[in-house]
XYZ file of C-alpha atoms in Angstrom:
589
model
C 0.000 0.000 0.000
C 1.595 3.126 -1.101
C 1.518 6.500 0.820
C -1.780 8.272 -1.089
C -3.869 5.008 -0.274
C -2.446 4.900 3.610
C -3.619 9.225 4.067
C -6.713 8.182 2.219
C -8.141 5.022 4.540
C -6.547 7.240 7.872
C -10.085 9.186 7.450
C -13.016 7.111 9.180
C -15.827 7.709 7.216
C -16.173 7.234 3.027
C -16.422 9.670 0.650
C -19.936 9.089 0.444
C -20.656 9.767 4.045
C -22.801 12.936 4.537
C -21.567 14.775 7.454
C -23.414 16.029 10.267
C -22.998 19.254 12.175
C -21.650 17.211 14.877
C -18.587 15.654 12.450
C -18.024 19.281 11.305
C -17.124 20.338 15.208
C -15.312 17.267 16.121
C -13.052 18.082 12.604
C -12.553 21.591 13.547
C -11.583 20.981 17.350
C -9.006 18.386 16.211
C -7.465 21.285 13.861
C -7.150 23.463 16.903
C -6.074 21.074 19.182
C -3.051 20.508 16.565
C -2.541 24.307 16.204
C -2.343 24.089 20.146
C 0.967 22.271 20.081
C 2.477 23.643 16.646
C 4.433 25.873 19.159
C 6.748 23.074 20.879
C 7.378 21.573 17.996
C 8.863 24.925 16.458
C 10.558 25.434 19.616
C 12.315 21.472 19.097
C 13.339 22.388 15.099
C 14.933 25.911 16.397
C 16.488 23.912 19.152
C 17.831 21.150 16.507
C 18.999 23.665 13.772
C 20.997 25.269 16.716
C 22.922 21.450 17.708
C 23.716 21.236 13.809
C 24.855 24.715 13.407
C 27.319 23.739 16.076
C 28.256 21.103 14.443
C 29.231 22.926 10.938
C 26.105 21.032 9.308
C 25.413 24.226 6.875
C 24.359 22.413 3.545
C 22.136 20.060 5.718
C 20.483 22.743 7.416
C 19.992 24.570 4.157
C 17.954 21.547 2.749
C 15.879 20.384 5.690
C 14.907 24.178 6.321
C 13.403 24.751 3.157
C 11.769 21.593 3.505
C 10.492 22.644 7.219
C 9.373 26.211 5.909
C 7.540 24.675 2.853
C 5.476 22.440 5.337
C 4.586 25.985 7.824
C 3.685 27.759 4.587
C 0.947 24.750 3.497
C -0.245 24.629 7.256
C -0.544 28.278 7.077
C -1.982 28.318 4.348
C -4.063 25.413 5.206
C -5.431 26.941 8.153
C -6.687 30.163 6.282
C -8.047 28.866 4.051
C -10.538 26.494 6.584
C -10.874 29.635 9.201
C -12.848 31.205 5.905
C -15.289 28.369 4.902
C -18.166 28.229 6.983
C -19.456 25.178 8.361
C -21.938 24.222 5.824
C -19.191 24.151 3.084
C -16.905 22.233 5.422
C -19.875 19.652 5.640
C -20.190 19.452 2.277
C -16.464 18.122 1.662
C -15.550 16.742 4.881
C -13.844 13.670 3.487
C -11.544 16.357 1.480
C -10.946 18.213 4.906
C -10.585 14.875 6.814
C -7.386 13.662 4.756
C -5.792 17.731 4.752
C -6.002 16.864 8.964
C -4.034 13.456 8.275
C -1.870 15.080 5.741
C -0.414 18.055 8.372
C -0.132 15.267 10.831
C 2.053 13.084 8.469
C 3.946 16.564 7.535
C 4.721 17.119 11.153
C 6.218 13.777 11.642
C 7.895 13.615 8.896
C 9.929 17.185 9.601
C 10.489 15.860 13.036
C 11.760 12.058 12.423
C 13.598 13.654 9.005
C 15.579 15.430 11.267
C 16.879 12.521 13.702
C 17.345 10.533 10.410
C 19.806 12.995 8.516
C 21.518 14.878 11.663
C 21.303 12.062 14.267
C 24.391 10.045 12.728
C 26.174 12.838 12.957
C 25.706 14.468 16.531
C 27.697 13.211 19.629
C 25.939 10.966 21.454
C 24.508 13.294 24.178
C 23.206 15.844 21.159
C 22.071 12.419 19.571
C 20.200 11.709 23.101
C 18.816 15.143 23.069
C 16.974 14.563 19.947
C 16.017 11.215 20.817
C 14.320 12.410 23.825
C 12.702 14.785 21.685
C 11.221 12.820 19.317
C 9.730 10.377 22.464
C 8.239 13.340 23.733
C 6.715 14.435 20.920
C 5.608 11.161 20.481
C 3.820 10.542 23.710
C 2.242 14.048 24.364
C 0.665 13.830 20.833
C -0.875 10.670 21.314
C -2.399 12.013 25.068
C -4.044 15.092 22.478
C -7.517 13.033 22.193
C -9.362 16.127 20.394
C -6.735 15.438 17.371
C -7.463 11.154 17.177
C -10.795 10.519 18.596
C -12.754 12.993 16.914
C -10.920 12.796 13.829
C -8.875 10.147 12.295
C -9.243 7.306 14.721
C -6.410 4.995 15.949
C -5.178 4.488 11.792
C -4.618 8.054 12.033
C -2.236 8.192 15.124
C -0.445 4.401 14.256
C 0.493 6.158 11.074
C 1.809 9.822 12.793
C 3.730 7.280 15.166
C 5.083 5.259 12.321
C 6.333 7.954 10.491
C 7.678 9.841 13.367
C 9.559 7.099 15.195
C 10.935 4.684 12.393
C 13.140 7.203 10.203
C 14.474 7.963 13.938
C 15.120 3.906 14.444
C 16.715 3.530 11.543
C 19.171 6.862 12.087
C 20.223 5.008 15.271
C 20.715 1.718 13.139
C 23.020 3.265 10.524
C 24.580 5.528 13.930
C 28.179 4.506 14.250
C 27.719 5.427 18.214
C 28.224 3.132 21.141
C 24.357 1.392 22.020
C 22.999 2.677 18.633
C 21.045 -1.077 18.186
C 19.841 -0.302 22.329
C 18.816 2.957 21.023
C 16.563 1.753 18.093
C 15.136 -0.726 20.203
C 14.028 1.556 22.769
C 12.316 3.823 20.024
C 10.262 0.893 18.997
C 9.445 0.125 22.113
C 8.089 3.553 22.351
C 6.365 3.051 19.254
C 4.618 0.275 20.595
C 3.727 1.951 24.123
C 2.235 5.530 22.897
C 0.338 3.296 20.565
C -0.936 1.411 23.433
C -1.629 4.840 25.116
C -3.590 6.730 22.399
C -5.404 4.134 21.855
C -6.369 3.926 25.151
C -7.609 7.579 25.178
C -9.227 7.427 21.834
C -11.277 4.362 23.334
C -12.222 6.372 26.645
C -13.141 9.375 24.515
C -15.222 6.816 22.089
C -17.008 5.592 25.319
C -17.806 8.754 26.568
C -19.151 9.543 23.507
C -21.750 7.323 23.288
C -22.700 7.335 26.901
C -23.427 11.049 25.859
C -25.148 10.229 23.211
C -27.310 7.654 25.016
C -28.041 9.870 27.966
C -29.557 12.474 25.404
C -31.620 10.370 23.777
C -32.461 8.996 26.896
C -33.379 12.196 27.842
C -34.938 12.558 24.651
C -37.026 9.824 25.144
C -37.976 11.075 28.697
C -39.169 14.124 26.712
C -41.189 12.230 24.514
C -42.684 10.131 27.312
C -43.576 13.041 29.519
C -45.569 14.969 26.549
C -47.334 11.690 25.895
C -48.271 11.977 29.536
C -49.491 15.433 29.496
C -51.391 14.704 25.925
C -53.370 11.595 27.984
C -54.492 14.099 30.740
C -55.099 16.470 28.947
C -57.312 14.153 26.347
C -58.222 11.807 29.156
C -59.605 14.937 31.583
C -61.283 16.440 28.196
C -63.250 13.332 27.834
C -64.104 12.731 31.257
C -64.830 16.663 32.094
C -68.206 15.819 29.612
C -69.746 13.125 31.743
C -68.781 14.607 35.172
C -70.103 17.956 34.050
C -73.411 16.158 33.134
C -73.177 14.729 36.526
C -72.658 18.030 38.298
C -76.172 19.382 36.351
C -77.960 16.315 37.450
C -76.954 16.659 41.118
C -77.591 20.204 41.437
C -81.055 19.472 39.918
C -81.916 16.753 42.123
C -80.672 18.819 45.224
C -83.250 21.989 44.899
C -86.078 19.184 43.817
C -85.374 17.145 47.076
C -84.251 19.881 49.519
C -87.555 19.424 52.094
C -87.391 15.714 51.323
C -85.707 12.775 53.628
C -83.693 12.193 50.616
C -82.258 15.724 50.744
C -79.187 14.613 52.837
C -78.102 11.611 50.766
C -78.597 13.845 48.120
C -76.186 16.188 49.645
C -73.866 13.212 50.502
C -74.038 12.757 46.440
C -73.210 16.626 45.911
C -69.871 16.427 48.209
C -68.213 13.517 46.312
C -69.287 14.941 42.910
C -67.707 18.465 43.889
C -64.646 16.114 45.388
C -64.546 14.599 41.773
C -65.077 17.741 40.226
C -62.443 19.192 42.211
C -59.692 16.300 41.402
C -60.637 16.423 37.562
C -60.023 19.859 37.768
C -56.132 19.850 39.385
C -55.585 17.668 36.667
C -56.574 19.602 33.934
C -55.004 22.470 36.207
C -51.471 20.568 35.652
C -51.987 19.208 32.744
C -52.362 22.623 30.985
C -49.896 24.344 33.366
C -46.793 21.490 32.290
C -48.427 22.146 28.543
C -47.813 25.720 28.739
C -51.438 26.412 28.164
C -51.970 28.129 31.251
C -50.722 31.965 30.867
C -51.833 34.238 33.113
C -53.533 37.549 32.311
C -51.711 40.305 34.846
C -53.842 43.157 35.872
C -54.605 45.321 39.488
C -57.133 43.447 41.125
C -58.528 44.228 44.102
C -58.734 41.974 47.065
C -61.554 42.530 49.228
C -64.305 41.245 46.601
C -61.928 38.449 45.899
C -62.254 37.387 49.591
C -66.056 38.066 49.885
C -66.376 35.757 47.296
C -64.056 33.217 49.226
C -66.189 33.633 52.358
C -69.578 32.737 50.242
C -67.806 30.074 48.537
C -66.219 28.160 51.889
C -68.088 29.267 54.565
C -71.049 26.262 54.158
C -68.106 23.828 53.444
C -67.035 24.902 56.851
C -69.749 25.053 59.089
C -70.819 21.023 57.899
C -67.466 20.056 59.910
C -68.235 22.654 61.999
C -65.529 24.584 61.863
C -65.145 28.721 61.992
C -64.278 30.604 58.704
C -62.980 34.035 59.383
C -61.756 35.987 56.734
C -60.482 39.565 57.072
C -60.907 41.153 53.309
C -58.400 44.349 52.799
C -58.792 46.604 50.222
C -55.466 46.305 48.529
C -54.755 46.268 44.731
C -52.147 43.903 44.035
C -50.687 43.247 40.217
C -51.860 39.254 40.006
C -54.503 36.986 37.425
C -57.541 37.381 39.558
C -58.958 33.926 38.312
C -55.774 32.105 38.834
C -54.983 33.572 42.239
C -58.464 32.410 43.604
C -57.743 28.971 41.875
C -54.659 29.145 44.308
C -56.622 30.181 47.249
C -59.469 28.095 46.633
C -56.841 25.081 46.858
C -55.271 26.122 49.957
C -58.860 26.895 51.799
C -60.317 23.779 50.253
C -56.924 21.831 52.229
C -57.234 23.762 55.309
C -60.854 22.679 55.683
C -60.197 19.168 54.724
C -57.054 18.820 57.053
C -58.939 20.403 60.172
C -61.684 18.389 62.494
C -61.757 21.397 64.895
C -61.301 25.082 65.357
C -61.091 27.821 62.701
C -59.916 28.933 59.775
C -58.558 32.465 59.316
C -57.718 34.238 56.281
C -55.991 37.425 56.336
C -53.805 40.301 54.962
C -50.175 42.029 56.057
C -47.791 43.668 54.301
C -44.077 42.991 54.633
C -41.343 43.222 52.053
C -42.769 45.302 49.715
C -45.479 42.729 49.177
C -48.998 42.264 50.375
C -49.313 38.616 52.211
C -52.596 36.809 52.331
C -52.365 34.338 55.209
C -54.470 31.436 55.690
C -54.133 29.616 59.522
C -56.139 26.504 60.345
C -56.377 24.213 63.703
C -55.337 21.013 62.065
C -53.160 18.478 62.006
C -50.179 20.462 61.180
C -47.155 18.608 59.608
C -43.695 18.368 60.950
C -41.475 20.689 59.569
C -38.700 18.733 57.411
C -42.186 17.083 55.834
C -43.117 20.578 54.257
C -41.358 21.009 51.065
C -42.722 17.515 50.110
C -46.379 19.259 50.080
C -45.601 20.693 46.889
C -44.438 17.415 45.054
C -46.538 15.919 42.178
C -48.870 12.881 43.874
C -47.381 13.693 47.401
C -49.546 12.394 50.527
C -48.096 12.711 54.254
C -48.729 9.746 56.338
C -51.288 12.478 58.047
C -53.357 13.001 54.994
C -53.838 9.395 53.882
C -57.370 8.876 55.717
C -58.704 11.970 53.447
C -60.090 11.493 49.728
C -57.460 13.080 46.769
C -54.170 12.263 45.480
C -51.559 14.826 46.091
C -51.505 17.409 43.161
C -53.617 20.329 44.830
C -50.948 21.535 46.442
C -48.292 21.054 43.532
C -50.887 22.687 41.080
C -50.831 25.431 43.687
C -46.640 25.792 43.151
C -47.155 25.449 39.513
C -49.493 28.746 39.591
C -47.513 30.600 42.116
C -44.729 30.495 39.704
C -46.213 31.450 37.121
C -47.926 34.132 38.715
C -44.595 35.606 40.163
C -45.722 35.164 43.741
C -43.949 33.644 46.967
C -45.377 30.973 49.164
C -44.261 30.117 53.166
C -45.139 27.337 54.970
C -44.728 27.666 59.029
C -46.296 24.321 60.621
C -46.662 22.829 64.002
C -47.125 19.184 64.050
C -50.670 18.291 66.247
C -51.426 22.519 65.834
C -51.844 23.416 62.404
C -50.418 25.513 59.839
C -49.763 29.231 57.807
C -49.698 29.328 54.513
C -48.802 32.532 53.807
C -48.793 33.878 49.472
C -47.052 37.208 49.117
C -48.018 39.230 45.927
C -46.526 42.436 44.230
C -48.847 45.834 44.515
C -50.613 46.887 41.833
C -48.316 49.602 39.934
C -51.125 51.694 39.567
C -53.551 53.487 42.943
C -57.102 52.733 41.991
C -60.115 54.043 43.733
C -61.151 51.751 47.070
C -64.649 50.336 46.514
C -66.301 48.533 49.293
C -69.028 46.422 48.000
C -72.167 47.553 49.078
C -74.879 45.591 50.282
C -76.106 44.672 46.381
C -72.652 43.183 45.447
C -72.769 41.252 48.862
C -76.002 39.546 48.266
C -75.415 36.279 46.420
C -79.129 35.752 45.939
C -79.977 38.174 43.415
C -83.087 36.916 41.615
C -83.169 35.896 38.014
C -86.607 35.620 37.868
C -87.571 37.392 34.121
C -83.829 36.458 32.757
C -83.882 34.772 29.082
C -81.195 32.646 27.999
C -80.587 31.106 24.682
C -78.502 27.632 25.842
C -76.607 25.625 22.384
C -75.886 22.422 23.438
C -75.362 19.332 21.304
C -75.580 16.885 23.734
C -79.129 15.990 24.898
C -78.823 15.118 28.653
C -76.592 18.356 29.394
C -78.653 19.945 27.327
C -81.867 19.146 29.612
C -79.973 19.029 32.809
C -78.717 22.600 32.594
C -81.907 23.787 31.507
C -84.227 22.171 34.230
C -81.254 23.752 36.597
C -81.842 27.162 34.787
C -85.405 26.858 35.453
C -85.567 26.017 39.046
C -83.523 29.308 39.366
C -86.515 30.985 37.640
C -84.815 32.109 34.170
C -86.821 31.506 30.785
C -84.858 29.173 28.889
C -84.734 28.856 25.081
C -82.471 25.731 23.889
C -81.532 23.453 20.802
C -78.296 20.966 19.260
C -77.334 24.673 16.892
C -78.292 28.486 16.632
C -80.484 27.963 13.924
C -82.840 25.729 16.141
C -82.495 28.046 19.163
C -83.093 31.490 16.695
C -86.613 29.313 15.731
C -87.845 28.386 19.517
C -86.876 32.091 20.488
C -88.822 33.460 17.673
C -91.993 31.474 17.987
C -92.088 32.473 21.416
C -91.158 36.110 21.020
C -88.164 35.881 22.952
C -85.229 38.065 23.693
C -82.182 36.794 24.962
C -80.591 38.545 28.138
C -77.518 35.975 27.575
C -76.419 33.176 25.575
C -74.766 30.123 27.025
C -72.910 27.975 24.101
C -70.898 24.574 24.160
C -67.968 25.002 22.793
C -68.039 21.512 19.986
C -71.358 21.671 18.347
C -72.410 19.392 15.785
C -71.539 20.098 11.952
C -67.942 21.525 12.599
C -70.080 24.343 14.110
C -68.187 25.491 17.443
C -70.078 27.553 20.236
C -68.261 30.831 19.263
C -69.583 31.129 15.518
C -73.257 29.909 17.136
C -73.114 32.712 19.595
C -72.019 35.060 16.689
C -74.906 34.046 14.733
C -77.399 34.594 17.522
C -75.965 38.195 18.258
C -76.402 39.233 14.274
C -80.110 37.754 13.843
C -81.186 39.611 17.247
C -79.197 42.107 15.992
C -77.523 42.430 19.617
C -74.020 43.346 18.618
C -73.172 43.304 22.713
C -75.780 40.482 24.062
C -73.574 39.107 26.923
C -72.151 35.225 25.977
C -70.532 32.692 28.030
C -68.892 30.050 26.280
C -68.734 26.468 28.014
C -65.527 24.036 26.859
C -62.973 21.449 27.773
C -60.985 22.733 25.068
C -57.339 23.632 26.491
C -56.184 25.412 23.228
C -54.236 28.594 24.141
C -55.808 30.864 21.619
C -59.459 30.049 22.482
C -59.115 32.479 25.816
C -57.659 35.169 23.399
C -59.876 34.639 20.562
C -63.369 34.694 22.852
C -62.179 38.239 24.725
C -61.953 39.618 21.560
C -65.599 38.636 20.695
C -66.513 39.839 24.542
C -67.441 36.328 25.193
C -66.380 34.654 29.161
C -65.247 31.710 28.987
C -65.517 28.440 31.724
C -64.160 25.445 31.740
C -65.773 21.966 32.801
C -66.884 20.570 34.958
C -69.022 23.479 36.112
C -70.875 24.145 39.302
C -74.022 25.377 39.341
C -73.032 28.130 41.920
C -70.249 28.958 39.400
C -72.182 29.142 36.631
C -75.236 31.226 38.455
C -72.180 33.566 40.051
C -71.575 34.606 36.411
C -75.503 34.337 35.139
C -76.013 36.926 37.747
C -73.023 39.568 36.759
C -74.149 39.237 33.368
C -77.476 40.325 33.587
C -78.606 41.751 37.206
């Protein structure tokens, strides 16, 4: 095999491999790793050319110089010329640039072992030692340089530098008429044979690290994979099961105000608390789900607190008083810069834990401010938790050994963590184990001063009657359908309903009806969806403003957008019938 076929087969990969951006980096690190130790080797040819001077070698000097400054003029040129190609053109001939790489290698050995071959026979034998030594250590720092053999050329690569560097400088001390020259040659094949041994060993650790990289990413890769499947089942599984349990929630409510003065009214009640308990779990998950997804961005604005608690305190206050429990809360006035819906989603979570977690007592919510921040603090009677046990409150499916004789599964509180970062806030923990516990959510003011409104005694009453209210309800599916509107009845609104807006436009018309509100599902049938129905009813009543509420599972992060620029609320399932009456009644009162 001649020279041209041994440079060519040095290169690991054919001609027609197709590079990736990866080989491209590996290339170019080996080429600077080899410009990294040009230096000593310049430093051992000035340091040879001097031990020849002194020895009256002039003509032999003349030669192998111009030889050694034609080689730095190619790798000069060399290197220019790949400093101005960019990557993508490097890529595209990388078999080309591969063998340049082994070529300057082979140069560089050459110059050094050409050296020991002419001048060696010629020195004194400690000037013949000195350049022995040289050539050794050339030979076994190179072949400790992994950047310029693992990523490049491979082990072919660096037998063939060590070949051509160590056996011209054998065979000088073969043909040297000095005392030990055979000792001499042996040693520098035993060197050979030993820096081999060595790169080799470092070109297999650096092949071995390689891959474990490249197994840990896709590893990680595949974890990535695997947790987005995960959040695409809950957020398909919680979309499917949001329709039933919705249903559910219509059908309890119903049979609640139709058995209230009945002996069935408590089991009835029973029924409501594990539906809400349901309802409640379904939504954390979709909470998370949409939260890990992204899909959850919050909507900043000043928002002020004290209606925010009042409508806490309506919410909680029965919840309490069935365990029989005090709930106290303490409303301020402040404006603080937060997502009003989210941040009563977080304190919703943490009263609805409180309550659950305490058999005796109170519950007390209140406000401070401290560090430039306005702290709503929430202190119950209950168990408590000991206090290396709090930070695992927050974990995904995390239940102390205290909680385990109460319904759920642990993501309440982590959904609560999840929002709170989002949101920008802070959240402390202070617990004592047997006493109960603080949870205490510190949120930034509200930039802007805004007018102090105390609600008056109209905002306070959560009974407003809707007696006279019309509603036009679009609702493909039949048993929601008549569940919600039964439910809309018994609260004494005049209900107009149908599967599209074309059936609910005909049943308002024959009955001379004018909607006060329209209340849509988001999937209709016929690829209709809820907001072009609700559009459709506002142009044929020719009600440009009539107030909507749009009812979906749908998690898709434009939907929120796209429905406040038609002035349409929007409310996810499962829905309450308190929830869903809350925002009848600021619609139309």
């Amino acid at each position: 095999m001649n020279l041209y076929h041994l440079l060519a087969n040095s290169a690991q990969r054919p001609k027609t491999h197709k590079a990736s951006q990866d080989d491209v980096e590996k290339l170019l690190r080996g080429f600077a790793a080899f410009r990294s130790a040009s230096w000593f080797n310049r430093f051992i040819a000035l340091v040879g050319i001097l031990l020849a001077y002194q020895n009256n070698l002039i003509q032999e000097i003349g030669y192998w110089g111009a030889a050694y400054a034609l080689y730095l003029c190619t790798t000069i040129v060399c290197d220019r010329v790949i400093r101005r190609r960019t990557q993508e053109e490097i890529q595209q001939n990388i078999y080309v640039w591969q063998n340049c790489f082994v070529a300057e290698l082979c140069g560089r050995a050459l110059m050094m072992s050409s050296y020991a071959f002419i001048f060696l026979p010629k020195f004194s034998a400690p000037e013949a030692a000195v350049i022995s030594f040289a050539v050794i250590f050339v030979a076994f720092a190179t072949s400790h340089i992994e950047a310029m053999w693992s990523y490049t050329v491979g082990i072919r690569g660096l037998r063939l530098f060590l070949i051509l560097l160590i056996v011209p400088t054998t065979l000088a001390w073969m043909i040297s008429p000095l005392t030990g020259h055979f000792l001499f040659s042996l040693v520098t094949l035993f060197v050979l044979w030993v820096c081999e041994l060595l790169g080799r060993a470092n070109i297999e650790k650096a092949e071995y690290r390689e891959r474990v990289e490249h197994q840990l990413a896709g590893a990680a890769a595949q974890l990535e994979i695997a947790n987005t499947a995960k959040t695409r089942l809950l957020v398909e599984a919680s979309h499917d099961l949001r329709q039933p349990v919705h249903a559910l929630e219509m059908l309890v409510s119903l049979l609640r105000t139709e058995t209230q003065k009945t002996p069935f009214a408590q089991r009835v009640s029973n029924i409501q608390s594990s539906v809400n308990t349901l309802s409640d779990m379904l939504t954390d998950l979709l909470d998370m789900s949409r939260l890990d997804d992204g899909k959850y961005s919050p909507k900043l604005e000043p928002t002020q607190l004290f209606p925010l608690m009042l409508d806490i305190e309506s919410s909680y206050v029965g919840l309490a008083q069935r365990k029989g429990l005090a709930l106290v809360v303490k409303p301020s006035n402040v404006w603080i810069q937060t997502d009003p819906v989210m941040l009563q989603r977080v304190l919703n979570n943490i009263l609805v834990n409180a309550i659950k977690y305490t058999q005796k007592g109170r519950i007390t919510v209140s406000c401070s401010a401290h560090e430039k921040m306005l702290w709503i603090h929430v202190r119950d009677t209950g168990i408590g938790m000991e206090k290396e046990k709090i930070d695992q409150i927050f974990s995904d499916y995390t239940r102390l050994d205290e909680a385990r004789s109460e319904h759920g599964y642990g993501i309440g509180l982590a959904v609560v963590k999840r929002m709170i970062d989002v949101l920008g806030c802070t959240i402390r923990v202070v617990s004592d184990h047997g006493k109960g516990s603080v949870f205490s959510l510190g949120c930034p003011y509200a930039a802007q001063t805004f007018e102090e409104t105390k609600p008056n005694s109209t905002q306070l009453n959560t009974d407003v009657s809707l007696a006279g209210t019309a509603i036009c309800l679009i609702e493909n599916d039949p048993l929601i359908r008549l569940t919600t509107e039964e439910m809309l009845i018994t609260m004494g609104i005049a209900v107009v309903s149908g599967a599209s807006a074309q059936e609910v436009l005909s049943s308002a018309l024959k009955r001379e009806i004018s909607p006060d509100l329209v209340l849509a599902d988001m999937h209709l049938d016929e690829g209709v969806n809820g907001l072009q129905a609700i559009e459709q009813l506002r142009d044929s009543f020719g009600l440009s403003e009539l107030p909507a509420i749009l009812i979906t599972g749908d998690l898709d992060r434009g939907l929120q957008a796209l429905a406040a620029q038609m002035r349409v609320d929007v409310v996810y399932k499962p829905v309450r019938s308190v929830t869903l009456r809350d925002m009848i009644t600021h619609h139309v009162r």
